[in-house]
Coordinates of C-alpha atoms and ligand atoms in Angstrom, one line a residue:
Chain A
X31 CA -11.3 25.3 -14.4
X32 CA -11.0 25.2 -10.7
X33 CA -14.7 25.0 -8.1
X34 CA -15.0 24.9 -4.6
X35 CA -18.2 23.9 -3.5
X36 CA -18.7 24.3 0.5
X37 CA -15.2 23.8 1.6
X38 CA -14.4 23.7 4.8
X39 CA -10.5 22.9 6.4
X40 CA -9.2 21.9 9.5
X41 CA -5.5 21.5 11.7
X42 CA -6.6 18.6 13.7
X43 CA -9.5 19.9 15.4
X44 CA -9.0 23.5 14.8
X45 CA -11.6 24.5 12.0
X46 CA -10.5 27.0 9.9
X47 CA -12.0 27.7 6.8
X48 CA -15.5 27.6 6.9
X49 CA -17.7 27.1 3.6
X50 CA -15.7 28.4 1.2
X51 CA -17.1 28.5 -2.5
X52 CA -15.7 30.0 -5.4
X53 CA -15.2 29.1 -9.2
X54 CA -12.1 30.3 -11.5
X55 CA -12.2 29.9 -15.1
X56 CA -9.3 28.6 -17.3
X57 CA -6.8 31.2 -17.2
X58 CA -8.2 33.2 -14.9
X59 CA -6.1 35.5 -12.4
X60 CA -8.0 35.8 -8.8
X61 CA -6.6 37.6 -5.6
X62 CA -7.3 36.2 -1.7
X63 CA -6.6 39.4 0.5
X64 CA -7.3 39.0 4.4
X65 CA -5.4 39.6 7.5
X66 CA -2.5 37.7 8.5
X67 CA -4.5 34.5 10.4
X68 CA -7.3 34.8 8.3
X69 CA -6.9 31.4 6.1
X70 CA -5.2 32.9 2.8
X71 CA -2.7 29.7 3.4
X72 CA -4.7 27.2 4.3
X73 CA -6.8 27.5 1.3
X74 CA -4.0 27.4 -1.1
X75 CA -3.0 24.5 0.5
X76 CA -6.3 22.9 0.5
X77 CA -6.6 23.3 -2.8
X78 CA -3.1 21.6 -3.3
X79 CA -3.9 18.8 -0.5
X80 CA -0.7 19.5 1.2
X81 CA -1.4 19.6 4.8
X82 CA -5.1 20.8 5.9
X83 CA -7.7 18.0 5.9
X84 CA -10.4 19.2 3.5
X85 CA -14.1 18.6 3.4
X86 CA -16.4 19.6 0.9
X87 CA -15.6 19.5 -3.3
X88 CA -12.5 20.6 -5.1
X89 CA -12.9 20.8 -8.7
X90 CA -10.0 20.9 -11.0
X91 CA -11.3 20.8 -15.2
X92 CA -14.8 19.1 -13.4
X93 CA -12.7 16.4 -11.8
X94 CA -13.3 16.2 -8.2
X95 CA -9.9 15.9 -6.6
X96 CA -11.0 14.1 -3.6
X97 CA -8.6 11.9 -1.6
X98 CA -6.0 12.7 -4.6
X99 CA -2.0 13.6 -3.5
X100 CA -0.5 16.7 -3.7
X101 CA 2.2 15.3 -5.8
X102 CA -0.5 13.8 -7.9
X103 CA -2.3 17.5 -8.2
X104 CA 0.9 18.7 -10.0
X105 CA 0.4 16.5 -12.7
X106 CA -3.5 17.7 -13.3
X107 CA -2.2 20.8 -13.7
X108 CA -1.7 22.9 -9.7
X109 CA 1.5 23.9 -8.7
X110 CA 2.1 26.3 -5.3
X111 CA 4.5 28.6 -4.5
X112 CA 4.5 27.8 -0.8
X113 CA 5.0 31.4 1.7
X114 CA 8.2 30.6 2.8
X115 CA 9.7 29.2 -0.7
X116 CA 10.9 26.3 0.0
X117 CA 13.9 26.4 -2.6
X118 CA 16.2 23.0 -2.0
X119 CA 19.4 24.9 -0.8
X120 CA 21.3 21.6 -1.8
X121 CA 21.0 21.5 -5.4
X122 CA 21.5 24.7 -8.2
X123 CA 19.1 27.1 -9.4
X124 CA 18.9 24.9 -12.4
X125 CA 18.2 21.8 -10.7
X126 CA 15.8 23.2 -8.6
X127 CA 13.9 24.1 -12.0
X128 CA 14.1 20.7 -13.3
X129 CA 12.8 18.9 -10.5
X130 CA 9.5 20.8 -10.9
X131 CA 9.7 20.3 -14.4
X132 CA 10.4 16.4 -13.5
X133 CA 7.5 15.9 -11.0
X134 CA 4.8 17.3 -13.6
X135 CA 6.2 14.1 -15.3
X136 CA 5.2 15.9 -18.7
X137 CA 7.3 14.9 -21.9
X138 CA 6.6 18.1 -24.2
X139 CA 4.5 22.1 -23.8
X140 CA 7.4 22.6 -20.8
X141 CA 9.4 26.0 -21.3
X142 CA 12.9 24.9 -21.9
X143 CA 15.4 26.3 -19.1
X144 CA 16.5 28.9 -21.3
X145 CA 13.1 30.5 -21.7
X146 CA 12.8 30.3 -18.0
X147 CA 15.9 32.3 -17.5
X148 CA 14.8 34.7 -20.0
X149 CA 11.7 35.6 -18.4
X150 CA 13.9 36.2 -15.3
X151 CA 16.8 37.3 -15.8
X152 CA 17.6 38.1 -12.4
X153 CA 18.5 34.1 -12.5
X154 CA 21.1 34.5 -15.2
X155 CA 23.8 34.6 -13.7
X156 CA 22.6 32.9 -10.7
X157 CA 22.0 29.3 -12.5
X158 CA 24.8 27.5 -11.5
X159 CA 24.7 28.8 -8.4
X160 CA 23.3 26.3 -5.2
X161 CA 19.9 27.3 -3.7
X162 CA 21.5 27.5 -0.2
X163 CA 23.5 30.8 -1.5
X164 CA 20.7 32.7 -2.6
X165 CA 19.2 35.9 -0.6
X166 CA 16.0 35.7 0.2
X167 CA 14.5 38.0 -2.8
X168 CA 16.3 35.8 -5.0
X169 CA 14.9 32.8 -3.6
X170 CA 11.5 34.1 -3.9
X171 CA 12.2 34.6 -7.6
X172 CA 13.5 31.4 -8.0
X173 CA 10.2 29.6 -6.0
X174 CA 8.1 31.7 -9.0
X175 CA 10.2 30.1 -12.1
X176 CA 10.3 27.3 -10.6
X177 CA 6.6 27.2 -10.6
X178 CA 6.2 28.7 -13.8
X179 CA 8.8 26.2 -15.3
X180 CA 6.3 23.2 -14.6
X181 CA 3.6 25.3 -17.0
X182 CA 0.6 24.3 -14.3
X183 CA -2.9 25.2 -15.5
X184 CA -2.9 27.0 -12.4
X185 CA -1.0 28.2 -9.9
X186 CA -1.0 29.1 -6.3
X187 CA 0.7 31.8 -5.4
X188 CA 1.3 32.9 -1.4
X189 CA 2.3 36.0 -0.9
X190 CA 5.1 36.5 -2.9
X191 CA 6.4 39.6 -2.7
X192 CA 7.1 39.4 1.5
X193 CA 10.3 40.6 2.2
X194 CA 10.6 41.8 -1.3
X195 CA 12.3 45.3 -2.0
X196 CA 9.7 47.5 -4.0
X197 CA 11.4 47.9 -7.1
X198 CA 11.7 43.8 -7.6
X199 CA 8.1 43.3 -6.2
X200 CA 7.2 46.0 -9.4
X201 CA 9.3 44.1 -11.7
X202 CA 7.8 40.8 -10.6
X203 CA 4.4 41.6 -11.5
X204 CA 5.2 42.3 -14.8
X205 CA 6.9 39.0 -15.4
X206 CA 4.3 37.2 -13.6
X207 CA 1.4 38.7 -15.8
X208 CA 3.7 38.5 -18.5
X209 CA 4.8 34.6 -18.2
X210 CA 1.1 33.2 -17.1
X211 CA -0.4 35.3 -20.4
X212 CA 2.0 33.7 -22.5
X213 CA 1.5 29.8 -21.3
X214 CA -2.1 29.8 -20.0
X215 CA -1.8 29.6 -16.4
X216 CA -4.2 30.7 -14.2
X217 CA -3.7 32.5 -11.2
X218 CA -4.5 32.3 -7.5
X219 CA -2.9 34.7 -5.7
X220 CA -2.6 35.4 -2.0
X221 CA -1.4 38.9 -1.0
X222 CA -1.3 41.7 1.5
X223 CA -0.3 44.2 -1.0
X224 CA -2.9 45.6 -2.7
X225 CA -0.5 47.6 -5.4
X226 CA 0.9 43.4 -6.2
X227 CA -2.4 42.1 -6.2
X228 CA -4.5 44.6 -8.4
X229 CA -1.5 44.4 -11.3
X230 CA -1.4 40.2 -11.3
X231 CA -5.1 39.8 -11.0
X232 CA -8.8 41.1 -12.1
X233 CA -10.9 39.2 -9.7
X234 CA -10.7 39.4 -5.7
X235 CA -12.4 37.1 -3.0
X236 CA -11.8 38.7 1.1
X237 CA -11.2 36.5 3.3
X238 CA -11.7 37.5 7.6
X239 CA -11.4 34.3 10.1
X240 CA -11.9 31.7 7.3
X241 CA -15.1 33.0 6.1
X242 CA -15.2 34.5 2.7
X243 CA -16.5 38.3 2.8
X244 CA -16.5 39.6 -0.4
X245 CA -16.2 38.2 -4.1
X246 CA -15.9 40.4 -7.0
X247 CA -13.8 42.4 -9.4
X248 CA -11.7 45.3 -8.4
X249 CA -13.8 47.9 -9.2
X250 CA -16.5 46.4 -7.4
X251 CA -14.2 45.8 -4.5
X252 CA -13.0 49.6 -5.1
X253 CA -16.7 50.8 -4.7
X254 CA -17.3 49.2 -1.5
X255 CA -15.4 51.7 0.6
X256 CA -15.6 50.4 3.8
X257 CA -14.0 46.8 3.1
X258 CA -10.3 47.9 3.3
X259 CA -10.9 49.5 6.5
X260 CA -13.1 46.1 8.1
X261 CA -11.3 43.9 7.2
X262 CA -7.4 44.5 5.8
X263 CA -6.6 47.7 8.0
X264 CA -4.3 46.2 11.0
Chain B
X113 CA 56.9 1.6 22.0
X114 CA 56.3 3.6 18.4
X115 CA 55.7 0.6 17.1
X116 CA 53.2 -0.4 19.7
X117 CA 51.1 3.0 18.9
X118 CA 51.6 2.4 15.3
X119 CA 50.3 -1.0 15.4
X120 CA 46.8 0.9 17.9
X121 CA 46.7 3.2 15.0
X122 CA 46.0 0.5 12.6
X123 CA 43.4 -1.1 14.4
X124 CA 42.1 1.8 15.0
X125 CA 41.5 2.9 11.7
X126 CA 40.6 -0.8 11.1
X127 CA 37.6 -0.5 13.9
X128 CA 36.4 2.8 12.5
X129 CA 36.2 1.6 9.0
X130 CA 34.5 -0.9 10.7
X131 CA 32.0 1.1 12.8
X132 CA 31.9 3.4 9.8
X133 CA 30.1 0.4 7.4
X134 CA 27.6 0.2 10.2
X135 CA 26.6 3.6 10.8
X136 CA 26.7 4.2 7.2
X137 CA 22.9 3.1 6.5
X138 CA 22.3 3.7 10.3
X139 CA 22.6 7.6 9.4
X140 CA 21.3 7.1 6.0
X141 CA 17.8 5.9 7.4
X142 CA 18.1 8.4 10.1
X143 CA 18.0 11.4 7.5
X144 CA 15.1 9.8 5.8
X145 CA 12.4 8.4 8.7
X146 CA 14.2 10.6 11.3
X147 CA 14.2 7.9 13.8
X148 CA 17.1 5.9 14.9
X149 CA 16.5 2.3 13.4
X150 CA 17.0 0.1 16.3
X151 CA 16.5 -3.0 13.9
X152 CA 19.5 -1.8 11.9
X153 CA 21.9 -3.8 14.3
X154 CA 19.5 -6.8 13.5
X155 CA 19.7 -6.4 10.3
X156 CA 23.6 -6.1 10.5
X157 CA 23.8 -9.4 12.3
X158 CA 20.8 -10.9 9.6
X159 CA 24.0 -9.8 6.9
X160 CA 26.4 -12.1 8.4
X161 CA 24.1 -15.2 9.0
X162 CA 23.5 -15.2 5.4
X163 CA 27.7 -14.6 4.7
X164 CA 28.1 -17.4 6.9
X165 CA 25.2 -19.8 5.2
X166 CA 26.9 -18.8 1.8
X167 CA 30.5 -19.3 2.6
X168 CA 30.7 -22.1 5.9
X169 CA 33.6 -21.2 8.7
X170 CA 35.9 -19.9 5.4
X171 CA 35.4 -19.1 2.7
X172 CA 37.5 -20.7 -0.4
X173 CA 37.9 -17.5 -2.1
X174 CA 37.7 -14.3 -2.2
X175 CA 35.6 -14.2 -4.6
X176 CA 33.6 -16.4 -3.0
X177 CA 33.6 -14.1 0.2
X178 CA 32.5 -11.1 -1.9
X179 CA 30.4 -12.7 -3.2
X180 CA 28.5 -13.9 0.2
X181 CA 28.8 -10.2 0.9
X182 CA 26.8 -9.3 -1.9
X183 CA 24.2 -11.9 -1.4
X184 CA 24.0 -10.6 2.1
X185 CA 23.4 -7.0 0.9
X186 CA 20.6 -8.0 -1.7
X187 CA 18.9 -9.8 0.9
X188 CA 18.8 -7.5 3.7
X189 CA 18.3 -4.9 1.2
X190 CA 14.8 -6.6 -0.3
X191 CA 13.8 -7.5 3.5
X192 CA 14.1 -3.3 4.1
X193 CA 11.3 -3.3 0.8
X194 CA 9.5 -5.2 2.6
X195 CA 9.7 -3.5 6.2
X196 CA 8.9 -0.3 4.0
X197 CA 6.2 -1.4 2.4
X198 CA 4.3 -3.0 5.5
X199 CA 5.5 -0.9 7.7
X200 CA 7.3 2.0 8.1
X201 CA 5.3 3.4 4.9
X202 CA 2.1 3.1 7.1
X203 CA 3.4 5.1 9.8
X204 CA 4.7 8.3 7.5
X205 CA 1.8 10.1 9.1
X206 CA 1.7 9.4 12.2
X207 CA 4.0 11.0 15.0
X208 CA 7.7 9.1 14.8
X209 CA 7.6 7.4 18.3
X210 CA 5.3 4.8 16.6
X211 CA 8.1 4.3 14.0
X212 CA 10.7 4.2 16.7
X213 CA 8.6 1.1 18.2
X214 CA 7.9 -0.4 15.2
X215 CA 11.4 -0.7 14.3
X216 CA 12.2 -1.8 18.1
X217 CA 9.3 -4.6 16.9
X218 CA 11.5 -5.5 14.4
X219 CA 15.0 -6.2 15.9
X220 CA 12.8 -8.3 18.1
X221 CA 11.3 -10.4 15.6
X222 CA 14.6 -10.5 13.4
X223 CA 16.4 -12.1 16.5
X224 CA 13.9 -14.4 17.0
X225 CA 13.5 -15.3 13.5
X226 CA 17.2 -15.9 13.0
X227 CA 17.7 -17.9 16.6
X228 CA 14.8 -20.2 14.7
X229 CA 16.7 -20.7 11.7
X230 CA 20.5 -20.7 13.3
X231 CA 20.2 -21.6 16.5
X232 CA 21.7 -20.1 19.4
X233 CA 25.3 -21.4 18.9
X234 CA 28.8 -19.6 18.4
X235 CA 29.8 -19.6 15.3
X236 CA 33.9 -18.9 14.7
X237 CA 34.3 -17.4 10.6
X238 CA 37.7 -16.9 9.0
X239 CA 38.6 -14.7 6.2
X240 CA 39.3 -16.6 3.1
X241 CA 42.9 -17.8 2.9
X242 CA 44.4 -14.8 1.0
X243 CA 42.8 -12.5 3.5
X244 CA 44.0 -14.3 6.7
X245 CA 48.1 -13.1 6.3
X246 CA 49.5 -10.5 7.8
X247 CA 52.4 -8.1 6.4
X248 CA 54.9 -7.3 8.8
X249 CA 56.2 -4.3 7.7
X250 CA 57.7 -3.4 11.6
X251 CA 53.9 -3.9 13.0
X252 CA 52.1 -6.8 12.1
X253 CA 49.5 -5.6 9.0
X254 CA 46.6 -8.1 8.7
X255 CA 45.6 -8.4 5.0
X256 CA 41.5 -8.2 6.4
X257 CA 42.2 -4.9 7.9
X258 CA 43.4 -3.6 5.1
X259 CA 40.5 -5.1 3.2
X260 CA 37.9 -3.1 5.5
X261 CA 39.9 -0.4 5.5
X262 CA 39.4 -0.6 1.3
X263 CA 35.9 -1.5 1.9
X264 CA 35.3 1.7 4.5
X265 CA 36.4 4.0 1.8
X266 CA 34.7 2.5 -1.6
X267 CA 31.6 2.6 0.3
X268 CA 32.2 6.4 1.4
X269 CA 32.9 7.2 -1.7
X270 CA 29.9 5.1 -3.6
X271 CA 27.5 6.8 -1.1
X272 CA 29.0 10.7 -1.3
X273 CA 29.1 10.5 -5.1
X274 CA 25.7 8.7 -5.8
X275 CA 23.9 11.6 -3.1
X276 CA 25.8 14.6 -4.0
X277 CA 26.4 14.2 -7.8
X278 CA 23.7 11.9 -9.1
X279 CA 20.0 13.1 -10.1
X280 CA 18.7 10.3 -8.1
X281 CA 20.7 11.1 -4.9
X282 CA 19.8 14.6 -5.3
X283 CA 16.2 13.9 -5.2
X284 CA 16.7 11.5 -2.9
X285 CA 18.2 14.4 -0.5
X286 CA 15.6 16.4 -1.4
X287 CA 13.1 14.4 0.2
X288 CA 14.8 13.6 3.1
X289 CA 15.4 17.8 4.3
X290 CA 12.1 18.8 2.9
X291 CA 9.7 15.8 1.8
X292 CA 6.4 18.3 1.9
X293 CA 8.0 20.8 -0.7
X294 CA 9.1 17.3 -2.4
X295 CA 6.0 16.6 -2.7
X296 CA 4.4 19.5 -3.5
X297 CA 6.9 19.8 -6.4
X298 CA 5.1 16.3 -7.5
X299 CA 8.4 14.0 -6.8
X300 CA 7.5 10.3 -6.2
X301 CA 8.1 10.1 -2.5
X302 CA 6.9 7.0 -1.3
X303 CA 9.0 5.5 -4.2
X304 CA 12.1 8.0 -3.6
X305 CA 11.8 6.7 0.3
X306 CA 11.6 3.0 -0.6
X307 CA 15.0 3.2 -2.4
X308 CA 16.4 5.2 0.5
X309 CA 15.0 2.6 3.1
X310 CA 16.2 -0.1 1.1
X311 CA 19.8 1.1 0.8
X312 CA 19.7 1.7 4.0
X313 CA 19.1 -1.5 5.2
X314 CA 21.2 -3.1 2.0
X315 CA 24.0 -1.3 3.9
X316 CA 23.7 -3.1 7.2
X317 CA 23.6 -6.4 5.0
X318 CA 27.1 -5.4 3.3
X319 CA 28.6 -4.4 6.7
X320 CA 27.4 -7.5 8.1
X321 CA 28.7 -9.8 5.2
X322 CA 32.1 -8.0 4.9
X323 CA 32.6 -7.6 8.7
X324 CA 31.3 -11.4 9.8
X325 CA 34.6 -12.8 9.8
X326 CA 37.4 -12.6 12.9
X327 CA 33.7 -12.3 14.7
X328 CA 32.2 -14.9 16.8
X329 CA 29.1 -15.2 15.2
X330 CA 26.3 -14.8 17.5
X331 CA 22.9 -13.6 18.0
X332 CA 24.4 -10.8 19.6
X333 CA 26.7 -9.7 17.0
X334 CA 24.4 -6.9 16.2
X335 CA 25.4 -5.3 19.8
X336 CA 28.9 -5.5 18.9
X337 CA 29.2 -2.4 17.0
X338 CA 25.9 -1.0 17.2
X339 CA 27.1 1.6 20.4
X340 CA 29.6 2.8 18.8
X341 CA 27.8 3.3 15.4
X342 CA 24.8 5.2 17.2
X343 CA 27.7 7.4 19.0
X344 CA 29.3 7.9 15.1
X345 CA 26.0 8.7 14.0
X346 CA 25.4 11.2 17.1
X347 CA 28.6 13.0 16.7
X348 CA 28.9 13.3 13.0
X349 CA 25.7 15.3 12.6
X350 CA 22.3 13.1 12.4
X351 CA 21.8 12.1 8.4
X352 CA 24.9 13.1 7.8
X353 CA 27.5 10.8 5.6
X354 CA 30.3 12.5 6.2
X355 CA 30.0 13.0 9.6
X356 CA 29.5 9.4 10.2
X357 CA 32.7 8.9 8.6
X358 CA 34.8 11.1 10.5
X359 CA 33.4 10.3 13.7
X360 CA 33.8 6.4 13.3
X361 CA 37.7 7.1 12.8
X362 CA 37.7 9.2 15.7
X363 CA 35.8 6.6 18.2
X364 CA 37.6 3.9 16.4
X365 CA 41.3 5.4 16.8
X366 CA 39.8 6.6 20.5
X367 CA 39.2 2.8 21.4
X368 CA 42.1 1.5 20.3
X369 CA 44.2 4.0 21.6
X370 CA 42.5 3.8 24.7
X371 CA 42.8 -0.4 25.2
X372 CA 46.6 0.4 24.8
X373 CA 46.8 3.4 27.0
X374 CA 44.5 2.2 29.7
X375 CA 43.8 -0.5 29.1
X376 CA 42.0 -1.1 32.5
X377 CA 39.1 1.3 31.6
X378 CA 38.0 -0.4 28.3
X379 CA 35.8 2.0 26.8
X380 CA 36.2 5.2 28.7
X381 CA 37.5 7.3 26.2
X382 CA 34.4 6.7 23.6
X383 CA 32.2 7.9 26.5
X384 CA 34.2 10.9 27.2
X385 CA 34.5 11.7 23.6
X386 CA 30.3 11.4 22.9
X387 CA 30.3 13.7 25.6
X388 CA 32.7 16.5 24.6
X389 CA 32.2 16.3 21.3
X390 CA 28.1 16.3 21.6
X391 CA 28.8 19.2 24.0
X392 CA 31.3 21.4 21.9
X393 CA 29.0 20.6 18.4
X394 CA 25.5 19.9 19.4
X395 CA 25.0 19.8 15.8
X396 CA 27.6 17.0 14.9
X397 CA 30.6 17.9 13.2
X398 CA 29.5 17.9 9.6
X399 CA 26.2 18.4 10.4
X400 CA 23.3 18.1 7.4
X401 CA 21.4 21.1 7.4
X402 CA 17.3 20.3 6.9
X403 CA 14.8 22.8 6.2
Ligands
ADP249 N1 -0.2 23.9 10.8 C1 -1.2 24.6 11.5 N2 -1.7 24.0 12.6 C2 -2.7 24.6 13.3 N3 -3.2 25.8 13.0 C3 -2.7 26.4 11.9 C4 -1.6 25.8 11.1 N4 -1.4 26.7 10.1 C5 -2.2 27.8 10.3 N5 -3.0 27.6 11.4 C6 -4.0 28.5 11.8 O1 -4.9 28.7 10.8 C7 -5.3 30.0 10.7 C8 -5.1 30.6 9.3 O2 -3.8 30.6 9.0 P1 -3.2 30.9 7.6 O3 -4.0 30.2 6.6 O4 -1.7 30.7 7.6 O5 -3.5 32.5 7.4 P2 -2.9 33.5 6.4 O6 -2.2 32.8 5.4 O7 -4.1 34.2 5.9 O8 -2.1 34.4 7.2 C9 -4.6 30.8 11.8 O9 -5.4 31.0 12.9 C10 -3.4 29.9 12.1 O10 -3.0 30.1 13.4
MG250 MG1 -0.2 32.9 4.9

């Protein structure tokens, strides 16, 4: 479903990822671990066109996405849950899950708001409530059913559960897994918590300083002993 | 002498009504392309011209004088699609001083376009005949005060209810405190910013239309208010509606007061206030918080 052939991403003259390939196949579930700095970002957002400039191919169902708009991703199907959430403070929970629903500009397959809430209940009694008045957790729960809500082929997930108390971050997993299984989304998730990470995904690509280090599933990444230690340990 | 400060008051709410029409789209476009639009004033003084080509010196009804206003409005309104389209839409990317000049470009070219097709000349405008009376109810009332005290508040209120409680104003907020997570989310952008350019400017076309007469009509009639709608903006919180609003009572009330109370230091008390108030609230006083 989504190929990266040869990628490479910049900040204005700052090079940053450097020949990134990889391949995920329709509703797949894929982690990126790597150190804080190491690119986990700025390839979700390449991948979404929102912000790095990107050379090489991105794939999305064989279509190469070049030169097309984030906004324009969302309706082939991406959707990204941004690291710092980004929930619209001025406008209610509910709101904030039908403007993602609006800009995939899809007429039918969308969960209704109900189902949504259902999934995450932690919302239910928050639906009225503005985005603004949120904590933080909640906020991060919100950015997830809001991205859920659009029903993306796949979605991009950055690190999620930061700042998270353990018990939600648990929780979360579940729904995540839960949620993408039931609608067919794909997922490409960044993390730094290996416990988050193993539960919502099978496969795992390492990223260290933009290059990728490892690709392979988590036993294979379990049998490599030193890799944690290389290239995650602080 | 109550009468006398009564009377000040008036004006003064009069003037800030006044300064309020201006700043409204002044702050509106600020929110959006986070520049000041110098060309706003322009396009303020654009507004009247066309009142003024619509109606002559007076116009024979009100109706007739609304409907100059309106004119006015679409037309600024579909000259800010244009500006949008060849302009300011090219620059979204690039850092906002080039905006800043482009729009300095465009008071320039709007002046000199408008001296081409008016002239230079003073032009004295009346408010139709049913607007030109004045109540004396103890201080004199003019009816035209009233009238853009009326105006002031219909287009607060137009402009708080179609941002805070209609989908499209919602969006449209949206994009202005985080246009990357609007566009991420897969809003129309460039489309949501069009309509907020275009009000924007639209506004200074309604300000100009509704405020052209008691003026002399002028190429400098964009000057007139623009100071004190910048200092509105300033104070009230940038991109903020609300703030604009209360801040053009306060510098309206605070120039009036101050041509009564000393009246040999025109202007004083606007300066002070931009300074205290910018000092006490950095932030404005109803500031609009962005992302
Ligand atoms: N907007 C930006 N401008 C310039 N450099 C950036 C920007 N964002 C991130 N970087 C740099 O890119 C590198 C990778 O960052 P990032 O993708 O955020 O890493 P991660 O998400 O893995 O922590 C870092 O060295 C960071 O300093
Ligand atoms: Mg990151």
């Amino acid at each position: 479903m989504l190929e990266l052939n040869s990628v490479d991403a910049f900040y204005g003259q700052a090079h940053i990822l450097h020949d990134i390939s990889l391949s995920l196949a329709t509703g797949g579930r894929l982690a990126v671990l790597g150190r804080n700095g190491a690119g986990k970002s700025t390839l979700l957002k390449s991948i979404m066109n929102a912000g790095p400039r990107v050379r090489g191919e991105v794939r999305l169902e064989g279509e190469l996405l070049d030169g097309i708009g984030a906004s324009d991703r969302v309706r082939r199907g991406l959707s990204l849950v941004p690291e710092d959430r980004r929930i619209f403070t001025h406008i209610s929970v509910k709101e904030n899950i039908l403007l993602a629903q609006q800009g995939t500009e899809r007429k039918s397959g969308l969960p209704t708001l109900e189902e949504v809430i259902a999934r995450f209940p932690l919302l239910r009694d928050l639906v009225n409530r503005l985005g603004g008045q949120l904590s933080g957790g909640q906020q991060q729960v919100l950015a997830v059913a809001r991205a859920i809500a659009a029903r993306p082929r796949l979605m991009l997930l950055d690190e999620p559960t930061e700042g998270l108390a353990p018990v939600i971050v648990e929780d979360l997993a579940e729904k995540i897994v839960e949620a993408c299984a039931t609608y067919g989304i794909g997922i490409l998730l960044a993390e730094q918590n290996l416990w988050f990470a193993r539960q919502c995904t099978s496969r795992v690509l390492l990223l260290d300083s933009g290059s990728l280090v490892f690709s392979g599933d988590w036993a294979e990444f379990d049998a490599s002993t030193d890799l944690v230690e290389r290239y995650l340990a602080v | 002498m109550t009468m006398l400060y009564l009377y000040s008051i008036f004006n003064g709410l009069v003037l800030g009504m006044a300064i309020f029409l201006v700043s409204a789209g002044l702050t509106l476009a600020f929110g959006i392309m986070k520049i000041f639009n110098f060309a706003h004033g322009a396009f303020f003084m654009i507004g009247a011209y066309v009142a003024y080509a619509v109606t002559g010196q007076e116009a024979s009804s009100l109706w007739i004088f609304l409907a100059a206003a309106l004119i006015a409005t679409i037309v600024v309104g579909s000259i800010g699609v244009l500006a949008d389209l060849t302009i300011f839409r090219r620059l979204a990317g690039v850092p906002a001083d080039y905006t800043l000049m482009a729009a300095f470009g465009i008071m320039l070219f709007c002046t000199g376009s408008t001296r081409i097709v008016f002239g230079q000349g003073i032009h004295a405008i009346y408010p139709p005949a049913i607007l030109g009376g004045i109540a004396d109810i103890g201080i004199p009332i003019s009816y035209y005060g009233l009238f853009i005290i009326a105006c002031g508040l219909a287009v607060f209120l137009m402009l708080e209810i179609g941002l805070n409680r209609t989908w499209l104003g919602k969006q449209i907020l949206a994009v202005a405190r985080d246009p990357w997570m609007a566009d991420v989310l897969g809003l129309r952008v460039r489309r949501l910013k069009l309509i907020s350019v275009a009000t924007s400017f639209a506004l200074a076309g309604l300000a100009g239309g509704l405020l052209v007469a008691n003026q002399a009509l002028s190429l400098d009639l964009g000057h007139s208010y623009l100071l004190l709608a910048f200092c509105a903006v300033i104070v009230g919180g940038l991109g903020s509606i609300r703030g604009a609003f209360i801040a053009a009572i306060i510098f309206g009330l605070a120039e009036s007061l101050n041509s009564v109370l000393m009246p040999t230091m025109p202007g004083i008390s606007s300066y002070a206030l931009l300074i205290i108030l910018v000092l006490i609230r950095p932030h404005g006083l109803w500031p609009e918080q962005s992302q």
